[in-house]
PDB file of C-alpha atoms in Angstrom:
ATOM      1  CA  UNK A   9      40.083  -1.405  -9.002  1.00 50.00           C
ATOM      2  CA  UNK A  10      36.753  -3.032  -8.213  1.00 54.00           C
ATOM      3  CA  UNK A  11      35.703  -3.856  -4.693  1.00 58.00           C
ATOM      4  CA  UNK A  12      34.125  -7.307  -4.452  1.00 56.00           C
ATOM      5  CA  UNK A  13      30.672  -7.236  -2.913  1.00 57.00           C
ATOM      6  CA  UNK A  14      29.398  -9.930  -0.618  1.00 63.00           C
ATOM      7  CA  UNK A  15      26.144 -11.238  -2.161  1.00 62.00           C
ATOM      8  CA  UNK A  16      24.848 -11.751   1.382  1.00 65.00           C
ATOM      9  CA  UNK A  17      25.032  -7.995   1.959  1.00 68.00           C
ATOM     10  CA  UNK A  18      22.539  -7.380  -0.848  1.00 73.00           C
ATOM     11  CA  UNK A  19      20.237 -10.061   0.561  1.00 72.00           C
ATOM     12  CA  UNK A  20      20.523  -8.606   4.072  1.00 74.00           C
ATOM     13  CA  UNK A  21      19.608  -5.158   2.790  1.00 79.00           C
ATOM     14  CA  UNK A  22      16.664  -6.632   0.894  1.00 81.00           C
ATOM     15  CA  UNK A  23      15.419  -8.441   4.023  1.00 78.00           C
ATOM     16  CA  UNK A  24      15.752  -5.216   6.024  1.00 81.00           C
ATOM     17  CA  UNK A  25      13.692  -3.387   3.395  1.00 87.00           C
ATOM     18  CA  UNK A  26      11.027  -6.106   3.449  1.00 86.00           C
ATOM     19  CA  UNK A  27      10.805  -6.079   7.250  1.00 84.00           C
ATOM     20  CA  UNK A  28      10.493  -2.276   7.252  1.00 88.00           C
ATOM     21  CA  UNK A  29       7.678  -2.436   4.693  1.00 90.00           C
ATOM     22  CA  UNK A  30       5.903  -5.144   6.709  1.00 88.00           C
ATOM     23  CA  UNK A  31       6.075  -2.925   9.811  1.00 88.00           C
ATOM     24  CA  UNK A  32       4.539  -0.084   7.801  1.00 89.00           C
ATOM     25  CA  UNK A  33       1.802  -2.398   6.454  1.00 90.00           C
ATOM     26  CA  UNK A  34       0.954  -3.566   9.985  1.00 88.00           C
ATOM     27  CA  UNK A  35       0.735   0.022  11.224  1.00 87.00           C
ATOM     28  CA  UNK A  36      -1.460   0.898   8.239  1.00 89.00           C
ATOM     29  CA  UNK A  37      -3.869  -1.964   9.002  1.00 88.00           C
ATOM     30  CA  UNK A  38      -4.043  -1.003  12.676  1.00 84.00           C
ATOM     31  CA  UNK A  39      -4.751   2.632  11.880  1.00 85.00           C
ATOM     32  CA  UNK A  40      -7.159   2.272   8.954  1.00 87.00           C
ATOM     33  CA  UNK A  41      -9.255  -0.854   9.425  1.00 84.00           C
ATOM     34  CA  UNK A  42     -11.977  -0.427  11.987  1.00 82.00           C
ATOM     35  CA  UNK A  43     -13.362  -3.968  11.899  1.00 84.00           C
ATOM     36  CA  UNK A  44     -11.253  -6.366  14.010  1.00 83.00           C
ATOM     37  CA  UNK A  45     -12.633  -9.340  12.042  1.00 87.00           C
ATOM     38  CA  UNK A  46     -11.212  -7.851   8.827  1.00 88.00           C
ATOM     39  CA  UNK A  47      -7.990  -6.640  10.451  1.00 87.00           C
ATOM     40  CA  UNK A  48      -7.029  -9.914  12.142  1.00 87.00           C
ATOM     41  CA  UNK A  49      -6.447 -12.008   8.950  1.00 91.00           C
ATOM     42  CA  UNK A  50      -4.361  -9.191   7.462  1.00 90.00           C
ATOM     43  CA  UNK A  51      -2.285  -8.849  10.627  1.00 88.00           C
ATOM     44  CA  UNK A  52      -1.809 -12.623  10.770  1.00 89.00           C
ATOM     45  CA  UNK A  53      -0.562 -12.695   7.166  1.00 91.00           C
ATOM     46  CA  UNK A  54       1.808  -9.794   7.802  1.00 90.00           C
ATOM     47  CA  UNK A  55       3.239 -11.520  10.880  1.00 88.00           C
ATOM     48  CA  UNK A  56       3.663 -14.796   8.976  1.00 90.00           C
ATOM     49  CA  UNK A  57       5.572 -12.974   6.222  1.00 89.00           C
ATOM     50  CA  UNK A  58       7.720 -11.283   8.884  1.00 87.00           C
ATOM     51  CA  UNK A  59       8.566 -14.651  10.479  1.00 87.00           C
ATOM     52  CA  UNK A  60       9.434 -16.205   7.092  1.00 88.00           C
ATOM     53  CA  UNK A  61      11.591 -13.228   6.098  1.00 84.00           C
ATOM     54  CA  UNK A  62      13.377 -13.300   9.443  1.00 81.00           C
ATOM     55  CA  UNK A  63      14.069 -17.042   9.039  1.00 83.00           C
ATOM     56  CA  UNK A  64      15.478 -16.389   5.554  1.00 81.00           C
ATOM     57  CA  UNK A  65      17.618 -13.602   7.007  1.00 79.00           C
ATOM     58  CA  UNK A  66      19.009 -15.913   9.682  1.00 78.00           C
ATOM     59  CA  UNK A  67      19.899 -18.485   7.004  1.00 79.00           C
ATOM     60  CA  UNK A  68      22.118 -15.860   5.324  1.00 74.00           C
ATOM     61  CA  UNK A  69      24.077 -15.062   8.453  1.00 73.00           C
ATOM     62  CA  UNK A  70      27.188 -16.962   9.576  1.00 71.00           C
ATOM     63  CA  UNK A  71      26.724 -19.978  11.838  1.00 75.00           C
ATOM     64  CA  UNK A  72      26.544 -19.049  15.474  1.00 72.00           C
ATOM     65  CA  UNK A  73      25.380 -15.463  14.810  1.00 67.00           C
ATOM     66  CA  UNK A  74      22.587 -14.522  17.195  1.00 67.00           C
ATOM     67  CA  UNK A  75      20.392 -11.468  17.324  1.00 62.00           C
ATOM     68  CA  UNK A  76      19.869  -9.917  20.715  1.00 61.00           C
ATOM     69  CA  UNK A  77      16.571 -11.347  21.868  1.00 60.00           C
ATOM     70  CA  UNK A  78      14.272  -8.583  23.056  1.00 59.00           C
ATOM     71  CA  UNK A  79      12.483  -9.173  26.298  1.00 64.00           C
ATOM     72  CA  UNK A  80       8.752  -9.254  25.744  1.00 58.00           C
ATOM     73  CA  UNK A  81       6.216  -8.349  28.402  1.00 64.00           C
ATOM     74  CA  UNK A  82       3.272 -10.493  27.352  1.00 61.00           C
ATOM     75  CA  UNK A  83       0.847  -8.548  29.541  1.00 68.00           C
ATOM     76  CA  UNK A  84       1.583  -5.285  27.739  1.00 71.00           C
ATOM     77  CA  UNK A  85       0.551  -4.802  24.106  1.00 69.00           C
ATOM     78  CA  UNK A  86       3.206  -4.008  21.540  1.00 68.00           C
ATOM     79  CA  UNK A  87       0.841  -1.598  19.802  1.00 72.00           C
ATOM     80  CA  UNK A  88      -2.562  -0.217  20.691  1.00 76.00           C
ATOM     81  CA  UNK A  89      -4.587   1.804  18.212  1.00 74.00           C
ATOM     82  CA  UNK A  90      -7.944   3.512  18.643  1.00 75.00           C
ATOM     83  CA  UNK A  91      -9.934   3.102  15.426  1.00 73.00           C
ATOM     84  CA  UNK A  92     -12.283   5.697  13.961  1.00 76.00           C
ATOM     85  CA  UNK A  93     -15.298   3.857  15.345  1.00 80.00           C
ATOM     86  CA  UNK A  94     -13.861   3.892  18.868  1.00 79.00           C
ATOM     87  CA  UNK A  95     -12.790   0.244  18.928  1.00 78.00           C
ATOM     88  CA  UNK A  96      -9.351  -0.472  20.358  1.00 77.00           C
ATOM     89  CA  UNK A  97      -7.096  -2.903  18.518  1.00 74.00           C
ATOM     90  CA  UNK A  98      -4.099  -4.211  20.439  1.00 73.00           C
ATOM     91  CA  UNK A  99      -1.215  -6.388  19.252  1.00 70.00           C
ATOM     92  CA  UNK A 100       0.433  -8.547  21.901  1.00 67.00           C
ATOM     93  CA  UNK A 101       3.865 -10.279  21.816  1.00 60.00           C
ATOM     94  CA  UNK A 102       4.659  -9.219  18.256  1.00 53.00           C
ATOM     95  CA  UNK A 103       2.682 -12.116  16.794  1.00 52.00           C
ATOM     96  CA  UNK A 104       5.158 -14.697  18.074  1.00 54.00           C
ATOM     97  CA  UNK A 105       3.971 -18.114  19.119  1.00 45.00           C
ATOM     98  CA  UNK A 106       5.088 -19.316  22.506  1.00 43.00           C
TER      99      UNK A 106
END
């Protein structure tokens, strides 16, 4: 007997995979690119892809479903990385617009 699969489950798993890979790409940029002028456009693109993927994920979920909203301390960076040249790159508020 076959168990019917919800097509949304496959899409949710795919979105989770994409978001995980975007997190890894952001960490890679922060750790390996020493020039903030080169890093910023890459980080901006990664954050835009994360927002779009998250919006697509929310469209797959039932109406009224809400994720727990994390509290964000805007004065504290989400990530801070010391580059090889000694420059410090910091990411604030997860790239969200307020």
